[in-house]
Amino acid sequence: MTQYPEAYTDYLCYFHGARDYFECHEVMEEYWKEHPKDPARLTYVGLIQIAVGMYHSRRGNYAGAVKMLQSAAKNLQAEDVRTLGLDDVELQARIAQAWQTIGTENYLFVDMNLPISDPELLNLCLELCQLKGWSWQTPSPMTDEMIIHKHTRRDRSEVIEERARQQVIRKELGDNR
């Protein structure tokens, strides 16, 4: 079996099991910060942006959701996406479909499922979710205020400081994102 970063499998489990988009964004962002020279760095940013886009869409911040998803589509590198066990063409299609419908008339939030193409990765994620008591691809808990508004209820000072530090690192590496 292909070895995937633990943070990535955790990301997939939060994304598809707990539907905690904020937490899966946090897990992937932490991995991204810890691996500044990882060749898939830009794709990790895209995955983070998908989670943030879904988080904002579920909260009703449609402009923020569209912006994040459009940016994610640009950051996802096809080869990296395939290496991470996802179908890159289908992923781009799902992202485009989401950002084109979010906030339109009669829009109702619908969870996105990432197209996992590696059956062993899928089985691993199913097992991990089962161990945590999460059902794979269950709909978002739309009445759980803590999960829906997690971003606004947390102290973000550490995150803000770390993002500033990461910006300096990226500048030093010649990456202006």
Short mmCIF file of N, CA, C and O in Angstrom, two decimals, residues 19 35 77 104 117 141 164:
data_model
loop_
_atom_site.label_atom_id
_atom_site.label_comp_id
_atom_site.label_asym_id
_atom_site.label_seq_id
_atom_site.Cartn_x
_atom_site.Cartn_y
_atom_site.Cartn_z
N ARG A 19 -17.25 15.33 9.21
CA ARG A 19 -17.69 16.52 8.47
C ARG A 19 -17.28 17.78 9.21
O ARG A 19 -17.93 18.81 9.15
N HIS A 35 6.22 21.00 6.91
CA HIS A 35 6.95 20.45 5.76
C HIS A 35 7.08 21.51 4.66
O HIS A 35 6.53 21.36 3.57
N GLN A 77 -2.28 20.45 -7.92
CA GLN A 77 -1.42 19.98 -9.01
C GLN A 77 -1.84 18.55 -9.37
O GLN A 77 -1.82 17.66 -8.50
N THR A 104 -26.35 30.29 -5.18
CA THR A 104 -27.33 30.57 -6.21
C THR A 104 -28.74 30.47 -5.62
O THR A 104 -28.92 29.98 -4.50
N SER A 117 -9.45 7.50 -5.39
CA SER A 117 -9.27 6.49 -6.43
C SER A 117 -8.45 5.28 -5.97
O SER A 117 -8.45 4.24 -6.62
N PRO A 141 -23.78 17.68 10.21
CA PRO A 141 -24.72 17.89 11.32
C PRO A 141 -25.15 19.37 11.35
O PRO A 141 -24.55 20.18 12.04
N ALA A 164 1.87 34.63 9.63
CA ALA A 164 2.85 35.69 9.35
C ALA A 164 4.24 35.08 9.26
O ALA A 164 5.03 35.43 8.38
#
